[in-house]
């Protein structure tokens, strides 16, 4: 059985230089999926970009294809019930995500195309400042998220936060951000298929 100590070991490998940041994110999201028992697990960080405040997906693991899948930044991440809930509660717990007030906006463009039914997003902080979220998603049928799963994600965030900070700063040219400003939410599609650079550019152009 996977254990939270596995997260510490993955972080230690990054700190010791035994794995690079890309392998770190892959191993971390795979471990989160195993620990939580969900179909997909991702790591997102808050950013300031030229277009405004954003959420950037550092990695999204999909158990159905057993690999990291392509993802696109969530730009102008501020307004709407999803982000209002995330800011107010530090998490979004949507067992029936297609009809939950915080996530139903993603139904047609994101949840239905990927056969996703449940979403659990939990913020994590670095030095007390919100830095990003872990996102867990369940395909096929709704999953009632338990308090154990929510607390497990928070525990993972606490143990992995500094490693996530180091990996994210090494991975991006934009400074992480902790707050949001008003704009439109858009949880962008992440398809369960590998993307080469050309395909990724084409995918970004359609969202």
Coordinates of C-alpha atoms in Angstrom, one line a residue, residues 46-54 173-179 181:
X46 CA -0.8 30.2 -9.1
X47 CA 1.0 32.5 -11.4
X48 CA 1.2 36.1 -12.5
X49 CA 1.4 36.3 -16.3
X50 CA 1.2 39.0 -18.9
X51 CA -2.5 38.0 -19.4
X52 CA -3.2 38.3 -15.7
X53 CA -3.4 35.8 -12.8
X54 CA -3.4 32.2 -13.8
X173 CA 9.9 31.9 -15.8
X174 CA 7.0 33.5 -14.1
X175 CA 6.8 34.2 -10.4
X176 CA 4.2 32.2 -8.5
X177 CA 1.3 34.2 -7.1
X178 CA -0.9 33.7 -4.1
X179 CA -4.0 35.9 -4.8
X181 CA -8.1 39.3 -9.4

